[in-house]
Amino acid sequence: MDLINFEATELRLGLPGSTDDQPEIKSTTSHKTNKRSSSEMVSSVSDEHDSSRSPPPTKAQVVGWPPVRSYRKNILQGKKNDQAETGSGIYIKVSMDGAPYLRKVDLKVYQSYGELMKGLQDMFKCIIGLYSEMEGYKSEYAPTYEDKDGDWMLVGDVPWDMFLTSCRRLRIMKSSEVIES
Amino acid sequence: MLQVFEARLFELVTGEIGSELVAGRIVMAISFREEVLEHSWYAIEWWCQRRIFIGNCYVVSLAMKIRRFPEVRSVELKWKPHFADFNLVPDGWGGYFYPWICEMARVYPLLEEIKLKRMVVTDECLELISKSFKNFKVLVLSSCEGFSTDGLAAIAANCRHCCMLFASWNLRELDLRESEVEDLSGHWLSHFPDSCTSLQSLNMSCLASEVNFSALQRLIARSPNLKTLRLNRAVPLEKLSTLLHRAPQLVELGTGAYSAEIRPNVYSNLAEAFSRCKELMGLSGFWDVVPSYLPAIYSVCSRLTSLNLSYATIQSPDVTKIVTQCPNLQSLSVLDYIEDAGLHALSLSCKDLRELRVFPSDPFVADANVSLTEQGLVAVSEGCLKLQSVLYFCRQMSNAALTTIAKNRPNLNCFRLCILEPRAPDYLTLEPLDNGFGAIVDHCKQLQRLSLSGLLTDLVFEYIGNRAKKLEMLSIAFAGDSDMGLHHVLSGCDSLRKLEIRDCPFGDKALLDNVSKLETMRSLWMSSCSVSLGACKRLSQKMPRLNVEVIDEQGDLDSRSDNSPVEKLYVYRTVAGPRLDMPSFIRNMDQNPTCRRYSLEKLFSE
């Protein structure tokens, strides 16, 4: 049986009838401009520009779909509830001492500790410094993170890639507290 | 005076009166008709001073001072849009409880209950609550976030403070349902002092950390009125019997992890402990189930009215064995592991079933990992004559099945179907599912809540607009062909209060042709649709009593052309003007915020 109305069933962005098949990847800090509104789809197939593909696309991950609460997904996968992977992003929570609310950052957006610090500084409007053995703390705040063993560590000791896989959540502490502990 | 209002809850319209805000019992006045308010406001004010429910907090401005209303006993606030549950609302959107609690602490000294949903609640808030209200009894935080177990410790510890000043501490209920808590440690529970004996309900199921078991045990032992206890996963099964022995009066129990090494004495202790719970009517929890331990609950099954196995990764035969022993079951939540066979058995055994929720075990896998299809739901609709409420995740559906379900169960009031693949057609005919959902709204005349999925054209919205006259909440995703779809809904659904839409080709015309409808609704959410920035501005201009908020995280809203589409749109009615806590990625489209204060001054002058 022919799939007569195939186009209606394929997963894609944009209005029916349009031919723009450009999927977009959601990120917390946007480096793109002039983008059409998207359904924040991350496609696992590389056929963005092929509008005549015959088999149905492989399952792509769409933000918020299916509408299952994150704590349900995590229960089944046995993960802790702090780290939500949305498509290609690694979203973790960031708390800052004294700030009334938490934020979330996508670690995948950054290539290095320096970029991450800059991103956090912009977010919290503060100066954060990495600790150095020689100079101690250069600023009022120090970044720490909880690793997958549940231990709280100073940011910056391990290679960036290793940090990406082990960081569960971030906490920006007052430098004075870090020294004391 | 009160005949003016219907007997059900409405929503408060409050206004700024000079520098004062009056908060009555929120409710009433979906309509902004001035004559309603003018004649009856004083009546409401007199009558409704005890309970406050605000269905959308931004109806009321955070900048307003709350007039002293010493009688208020109970406050219930809901905040973020429902789609926040699915990560569609960016962090930092808003919904901070802190300014509210500061005001309430000042002016509601007799406050006893606070119930919050989808709000950002910090430890500071919890500390304030714990210190401000001498009669405080009930705290429910539903899908909230922003606090840690330190804040909970403050709530628990408050007992100590209060007990020194007053006769008895009376925390009755602490319910953290599905909140996201920063779990620093389990020590918070140990802060309940020995003098706290009033606990009736404790729900800590969303917490991960282990609490001190002997503190838990003692707390339970000295709470003779404890009716609801929902443990967290960290409470081991071996210790459950110890707790149950101290609380045989429990009505609702949420277990911890339901797994242990197979040891006969553990099993027999557990079975015996359950058998002593003669009042038990609801069971939940069941993480990490080891099937061999399931028969321990058989002695309570015949009494159960509510069963939540939605975390239990047990296979169909085990699930079936349990549910078929629960003839009085009214509410069941399960994973799709139950399969069609289990649902068929359910339909034969549980004739009192009112609510069924079936969740997907593996939602991101395209192919079915279980044998659960539309047939399971059809079977339940045939056998369970009292079925009213359905939430069903599946991978295939047909118009024929939907029509059968509709004809079987015209008494449905809530029908939420999620076919996992967006835009999936009728799997038998490959047609859209318009007729199937059309049959649902046609037969189920009392339908109040509907969630659509699958392949749908504008036709289904025509059916909904024409037939779903009692519908209050509608959720739409990946559906429709054109603006007409949205137009049908907005122009036809007389009772509509909440509309949430994602990824549909609905745009400017339907919105702008139906602006006055939006003022009769609580809220509208549209994301990844075809609404332009210019239309949002025009909407805001036409409707000064609506907050039209554009959410766009790409950071260049101010420089965009009016033709550009918006990412997300949230529209809700208000008399308070734009809210003051919007982050940089949200814009209110109101060009003239100052000149639209609703003139209630004359009504409230004293």
PDB file of N, CA, C and O in Angstrom, chain B residues 477-523:
ATOM      1  N   ALA B 477      -0.620  18.854  19.710  1.00  0.00           N
ATOM      2  CA  ALA B 477       0.779  18.777  19.277  1.00  0.00           C
ATOM      3  C   ALA B 477       0.860  18.191  17.883  1.00  0.00           C
ATOM      4  O   ALA B 477       0.217  17.186  17.602  1.00  0.00           O
ATOM      5  N   PHE B 478       1.629  18.808  17.027  1.00  0.00           N
ATOM      6  CA  PHE B 478       1.908  18.287  15.682  1.00  0.00           C
ATOM      7  C   PHE B 478       0.608  17.974  14.943  1.00  0.00           C
ATOM      8  O   PHE B 478       0.439  16.878  14.388  1.00  0.00           O
ATOM      9  N   ALA B 479      -0.307  18.917  14.935  1.00  0.00           N
ATOM     10  CA  ALA B 479      -1.620  18.638  14.334  1.00  0.00           C
ATOM     11  C   ALA B 479      -2.104  19.812  13.503  1.00  0.00           C
ATOM     12  O   ALA B 479      -1.638  20.937  13.673  1.00  0.00           O
ATOM     13  N   GLY B 480      -3.071  19.550  12.648  1.00  0.00           N
ATOM     14  CA  GLY B 480      -3.720  20.593  11.884  1.00  0.00           C
ATOM     15  C   GLY B 480      -3.009  20.938  10.589  1.00  0.00           C
ATOM     16  O   GLY B 480      -1.854  20.573  10.358  1.00  0.00           O
ATOM     17  N   ASP B 481      -3.752  21.618   9.723  1.00  0.00           N
ATOM     18  CA  ASP B 481      -3.182  22.029   8.439  1.00  0.00           C
ATOM     19  C   ASP B 481      -3.012  23.533   8.339  1.00  0.00           C
ATOM     20  O   ASP B 481      -2.170  24.007   7.594  1.00  0.00           O
ATOM     21  N   SER B 482      -3.892  24.251   9.004  1.00  0.00           N
ATOM     22  CA  SER B 482      -3.919  25.699   8.771  1.00  0.00           C
ATOM     23  C   SER B 482      -4.532  26.397   9.965  1.00  0.00           C
ATOM     24  O   SER B 482      -4.969  25.773  10.925  1.00  0.00           O
ATOM     25  N   ASP B 483      -4.601  27.695   9.837  1.00  0.00           N
ATOM     26  CA  ASP B 483      -5.223  28.548  10.846  1.00  0.00           C
ATOM     27  C   ASP B 483      -6.654  28.164  11.181  1.00  0.00           C
ATOM     28  O   ASP B 483      -7.129  28.432  12.284  1.00  0.00           O
ATOM     29  N   MET B 484      -7.331  27.565  10.253  1.00  0.00           N
ATOM     30  CA  MET B 484      -8.730  27.229  10.500  1.00  0.00           C
ATOM     31  C   MET B 484      -8.856  26.308  11.700  1.00  0.00           C
ATOM     32  O   MET B 484      -9.820  26.356  12.447  1.00  0.00           O
ATOM     33  N   GLY B 485      -7.880  25.460  11.870  1.00  0.00           N
ATOM     34  CA  GLY B 485      -7.901  24.562  13.015  1.00  0.00           C
ATOM     35  C   GLY B 485      -8.036  25.330  14.319  1.00  0.00           C
ATOM     36  O   GLY B 485      -8.922  25.076  15.129  1.00  0.00           O
ATOM     37  N   LEU B 486      -7.162  26.292  14.502  1.00  0.00           N
ATOM     38  CA  LEU B 486      -7.201  27.087  15.730  1.00  0.00           C
ATOM     39  C   LEU B 486      -8.480  27.908  15.800  1.00  0.00           C
ATOM     40  O   LEU B 486      -9.095  28.059  16.859  1.00  0.00           O
ATOM     41  N   HIS B 487      -8.898  28.396  14.661  1.00  0.00           N
ATOM     42  CA  HIS B 487     -10.114  29.209  14.648  1.00  0.00           C
ATOM     43  C   HIS B 487     -11.320  28.399  15.127  1.00  0.00           C
ATOM     44  O   HIS B 487     -12.147  28.882  15.907  1.00  0.00           O
ATOM     45  N   HIS B 488     -11.413  27.161  14.664  1.00  0.00           N
ATOM     46  CA  HIS B 488     -12.535  26.316  15.096  1.00  0.00           C
ATOM     47  C   HIS B 488     -12.569  26.171  16.606  1.00  0.00           C
ATOM     48  O   HIS B 488     -13.622  26.255  17.233  1.00  0.00           O
ATOM     49  N   VAL B 489     -11.403  25.953  17.174  1.00  0.00           N
ATOM     50  CA  VAL B 489     -11.333  25.737  18.621  1.00  0.00           C
ATOM     51  C   VAL B 489     -11.708  27.006  19.376  1.00  0.00           C
ATOM     52  O   VAL B 489     -12.541  26.994  20.289  1.00  0.00           O
ATOM     53  N   LEU B 490     -11.103  28.106  18.968  1.00  0.00           N
ATOM     54  CA  LEU B 490     -11.336  29.347  19.716  1.00  0.00           C
ATOM     55  C   LEU B 490     -12.764  29.847  19.558  1.00  0.00           C
ATOM     56  O   LEU B 490     -13.331  30.442  20.467  1.00  0.00           O
ATOM     57  N   SER B 491     -13.336  29.606  18.396  1.00  0.00           N
ATOM     58  CA  SER B 491     -14.684  30.132  18.182  1.00  0.00           C
ATOM     59  C   SER B 491     -15.763  29.170  18.656  1.00  0.00           C
ATOM     60  O   SER B 491     -16.893  29.566  18.888  1.00  0.00           O
ATOM     61  N   GLY B 492     -15.400  27.904  18.836  1.00  0.00           N
ATOM     62  CA  GLY B 492     -16.446  26.931  19.130  1.00  0.00           C
ATOM     63  C   GLY B 492     -16.500  26.406  20.557  1.00  0.00           C
ATOM     64  O   GLY B 492     -17.565  26.109  21.078  1.00  0.00           O
ATOM     65  N   CYS B 493     -15.349  26.324  21.212  1.00  0.00           N
ATOM     66  CA  CYS B 493     -15.326  25.658  22.521  1.00  0.00           C
ATOM     67  C   CYS B 493     -15.730  26.637  23.608  1.00  0.00           C
ATOM     68  O   CYS B 493     -14.908  27.387  24.126  1.00  0.00           O
ATOM     69  N   ASP B 494     -16.983  26.586  23.990  1.00  0.00           N
ATOM     70  CA  ASP B 494     -17.540  27.591  24.887  1.00  0.00           C
ATOM     71  C   ASP B 494     -16.906  27.607  26.261  1.00  0.00           C
ATOM     72  O   ASP B 494     -16.838  28.636  26.903  1.00  0.00           O
ATOM     73  N   SER B 495     -16.461  26.442  26.729  1.00  0.00           N
ATOM     74  CA  SER B 495     -15.992  26.371  28.117  1.00  0.00           C
ATOM     75  C   SER B 495     -14.478  26.392  28.244  1.00  0.00           C
ATOM     76  O   SER B 495     -13.947  26.189  29.329  1.00  0.00           O
ATOM     77  N   LEU B 496     -13.814  26.656  27.147  1.00  0.00           N
ATOM     78  CA  LEU B 496     -12.361  26.510  27.136  1.00  0.00           C
ATOM     79  C   LEU B 496     -11.670  27.452  28.102  1.00  0.00           C
ATOM     80  O   LEU B 496     -11.935  28.652  28.099  1.00  0.00           O
ATOM     81  N   ARG B 497     -10.804  26.910  28.939  1.00  0.00           N
ATOM     82  CA  ARG B 497     -10.033  27.737  29.861  1.00  0.00           C
ATOM     83  C   ARG B 497      -8.552  27.711  29.562  1.00  0.00           C
ATOM     84  O   ARG B 497      -7.853  28.689  29.665  1.00  0.00           O
ATOM     85  N   LYS B 498      -8.056  26.505  29.254  1.00  0.00           N
ATOM     86  CA  LYS B 498      -6.612  26.405  29.011  1.00  0.00           C
ATOM     87  C   LYS B 498      -6.365  25.721  27.677  1.00  0.00           C
ATOM     88  O   LYS B 498      -6.876  24.635  27.413  1.00  0.00           O
ATOM     89  N   LEU B 499      -5.559  26.363  26.873  1.00  0.00           N
ATOM     90  CA  LEU B 499      -5.236  25.805  25.568  1.00  0.00           C
ATOM     91  C   LEU B 499      -3.732  25.815  25.421  1.00  0.00           C
ATOM     92  O   LEU B 499      -3.093  26.852  25.584  1.00  0.00           O
ATOM     93  N   GLU B 500      -3.161  24.652  25.131  1.00  0.00           N
ATOM     94  CA  GLU B 500      -1.713  24.575  24.958  1.00  0.00           C
ATOM     95  C   GLU B 500      -1.423  23.856  23.652  1.00  0.00           C
ATOM     96  O   GLU B 500      -1.952  22.777  23.383  1.00  0.00           O
ATOM     97  N   ILE B 501      -0.580  24.495  22.866  1.00  0.00           N
ATOM     98  CA  ILE B 501      -0.345  24.044  21.493  1.00  0.00           C
ATOM     99  C   ILE B 501       1.148  24.059  21.206  1.00  0.00           C
ATOM    100  O   ILE B 501       1.830  25.026  21.548  1.00  0.00           O
ATOM    101  N   ARG B 502       1.642  23.016  20.560  1.00  0.00           N
ATOM    102  CA  ARG B 502       3.032  23.034  20.125  1.00  0.00           C
ATOM    103  C   ARG B 502       3.136  22.457  18.723  1.00  0.00           C
ATOM    104  O   ARG B 502       2.429  21.507  18.375  1.00  0.00           O
ATOM    105  N   ASP B 503       3.998  23.072  17.943  1.00  0.00           N
ATOM    106  CA  ASP B 503       4.313  22.520  16.621  1.00  0.00           C
ATOM    107  C   ASP B 503       3.090  22.306  15.745  1.00  0.00           C
ATOM    108  O   ASP B 503       2.892  21.222  15.178  1.00  0.00           O
ATOM    109  N   CYS B 504       2.286  23.331  15.643  1.00  0.00           N
ATOM    110  CA  CYS B 504       1.133  23.276  14.741  1.00  0.00           C
ATOM    111  C   CYS B 504       1.175  24.500  13.836  1.00  0.00           C
ATOM    112  O   CYS B 504       1.659  25.550  14.237  1.00  0.00           O
ATOM    113  N   PRO B 505       0.642  24.381  12.625  1.00  0.00           N
ATOM    114  CA  PRO B 505       0.706  25.509  11.685  1.00  0.00           C
ATOM    115  C   PRO B 505      -0.396  26.533  11.936  1.00  0.00           C
ATOM    116  O   PRO B 505      -1.110  26.944  11.022  1.00  0.00           O
ATOM    117  N   PHE B 506      -0.527  26.941  13.175  1.00  0.00           N
ATOM    118  CA  PHE B 506      -1.549  27.942  13.534  1.00  0.00           C
ATOM    119  C   PHE B 506      -0.871  29.288  13.617  1.00  0.00           C
ATOM    120  O   PHE B 506       0.231  29.401  14.140  1.00  0.00           O
ATOM    121  N   GLY B 507      -1.568  30.294  13.105  1.00  0.00           N
ATOM    122  CA  GLY B 507      -0.889  31.587  13.023  1.00  0.00           C
ATOM    123  C   GLY B 507      -1.738  32.763  13.371  1.00  0.00           C
ATOM    124  O   GLY B 507      -2.672  32.694  14.166  1.00  0.00           O
ATOM    125  N   ASP B 508      -1.365  33.855  12.712  1.00  0.00           N
ATOM    126  CA  ASP B 508      -1.871  35.161  13.114  1.00  0.00           C
ATOM    127  C   ASP B 508      -3.376  35.306  12.970  1.00  0.00           C
ATOM    128  O   ASP B 508      -4.044  35.845  13.856  1.00  0.00           O
ATOM    129  N   LYS B 509      -3.892  34.876  11.847  1.00  0.00           N
ATOM    130  CA  LYS B 509      -5.284  35.203  11.549  1.00  0.00           C
ATOM    131  C   LYS B 509      -6.226  34.633  12.614  1.00  0.00           C
ATOM    132  O   LYS B 509      -7.106  35.330  13.119  1.00  0.00           O
ATOM    133  N   ALA B 510      -6.004  33.358  12.948  1.00  0.00           N
ATOM    134  CA  ALA B 510      -6.904  32.732  13.921  1.00  0.00           C
ATOM    135  C   ALA B 510      -6.834  33.447  15.268  1.00  0.00           C
ATOM    136  O   ALA B 510      -7.837  33.665  15.942  1.00  0.00           O
ATOM    137  N   LEU B 511      -5.623  33.833  15.636  1.00  0.00           N
ATOM    138  CA  LEU B 511      -5.474  34.537  16.911  1.00  0.00           C
ATOM    139  C   LEU B 511      -6.201  35.868  16.883  1.00  0.00           C
ATOM    140  O   LEU B 511      -6.978  36.200  17.780  1.00  0.00           O
ATOM    141  N   LEU B 512      -5.933  36.636  15.851  1.00  0.00           N
ATOM    142  CA  LEU B 512      -6.463  37.997  15.832  1.00  0.00           C
ATOM    143  C   LEU B 512      -7.964  38.036  15.572  1.00  0.00           C
ATOM    144  O   LEU B 512      -8.630  38.994  15.948  1.00  0.00           O
ATOM    145  N   ASP B 513      -8.478  36.975  14.967  1.00  0.00           N
ATOM    146  CA  ASP B 513      -9.933  36.939  14.761  1.00  0.00           C
ATOM    147  C   ASP B 513     -10.676  36.539  16.030  1.00  0.00           C
ATOM    148  O   ASP B 513     -11.901  36.583  16.068  1.00  0.00           O
ATOM    149  N   ASN B 514      -9.963  36.084  17.027  1.00  0.00           N
ATOM    150  CA  ASN B 514     -10.624  35.540  18.223  1.00  0.00           C
ATOM    151  C   ASN B 514     -10.096  36.159  19.507  1.00  0.00           C
ATOM    152  O   ASN B 514     -10.031  35.504  20.543  1.00  0.00           O
ATOM    153  N   VAL B 515      -9.738  37.410  19.428  1.00  0.00           N
ATOM    154  CA  VAL B 515      -9.072  38.024  20.579  1.00  0.00           C
ATOM    155  C   VAL B 515      -9.952  38.042  21.824  1.00  0.00           C
ATOM    156  O   VAL B 515      -9.487  37.847  22.942  1.00  0.00           O
ATOM    157  N   SER B 516     -11.236  38.286  21.626  1.00  0.00           N
ATOM    158  CA  SER B 516     -12.061  38.405  22.830  1.00  0.00           C
ATOM    159  C   SER B 516     -12.220  37.068  23.527  1.00  0.00           C
ATOM    160  O   SER B 516     -12.433  37.002  24.734  1.00  0.00           O
ATOM    161  N   LYS B 517     -12.077  35.998  22.769  1.00  0.00           N
ATOM    162  CA  LYS B 517     -12.139  34.673  23.396  1.00  0.00           C
ATOM    163  C   LYS B 517     -11.022  34.507  24.416  1.00  0.00           C
ATOM    164  O   LYS B 517     -11.182  33.917  25.473  1.00  0.00           O
ATOM    165  N   LEU B 518      -9.858  35.046  24.073  1.00  0.00           N
ATOM    166  CA  LEU B 518      -8.692  34.867  24.932  1.00  0.00           C
ATOM    167  C   LEU B 518      -8.914  35.463  26.304  1.00  0.00           C
ATOM    168  O   LEU B 518      -8.332  35.028  27.292  1.00  0.00           O
ATOM    169  N   GLU B 519      -9.750  36.474  26.376  1.00  0.00           N
ATOM    170  CA  GLU B 519      -9.999  37.100  27.669  1.00  0.00           C
ATOM    171  C   GLU B 519     -10.917  36.252  28.540  1.00  0.00           C
ATOM    172  O   GLU B 519     -11.004  36.470  29.755  1.00  0.00           O
ATOM    173  N   THR B 520     -11.584  35.287  27.948  1.00  0.00           N
ATOM    174  CA  THR B 520     -12.445  34.419  28.746  1.00  0.00           C
ATOM    175  C   THR B 520     -11.697  33.174  29.204  1.00  0.00           C
ATOM    176  O   THR B 520     -12.248  32.353  29.928  1.00  0.00           O
ATOM    177  N   MET B 521     -10.467  33.053  28.776  1.00  0.00           N
ATOM    178  CA  MET B 521      -9.683  31.861  29.112  1.00  0.00           C
ATOM    179  C   MET B 521      -8.652  32.193  30.154  1.00  0.00           C
ATOM    180  O   MET B 521      -8.254  33.339  30.300  1.00  0.00           O
ATOM    181  N   ARG B 522      -8.176  31.176  30.845  1.00  0.00           N
ATOM    182  CA  ARG B 522      -7.099  31.416  31.789  1.00  0.00           C
ATOM    183  C   ARG B 522      -5.792  31.653  31.054  1.00  0.00           C
ATOM    184  O   ARG B 522      -5.047  32.560  31.374  1.00  0.00           O
ATOM    185  N   SER B 523      -5.496  30.807  30.083  1.00  0.00           N
ATOM    186  CA  SER B 523      -4.216  30.980  29.406  1.00  0.00           C
ATOM    187  C   SER B 523      -4.174  30.259  28.080  1.00  0.00           C
ATOM    188  O   SER B 523      -4.930  29.316  27.827  1.00  0.00           O
TER     189      SER B 523
END
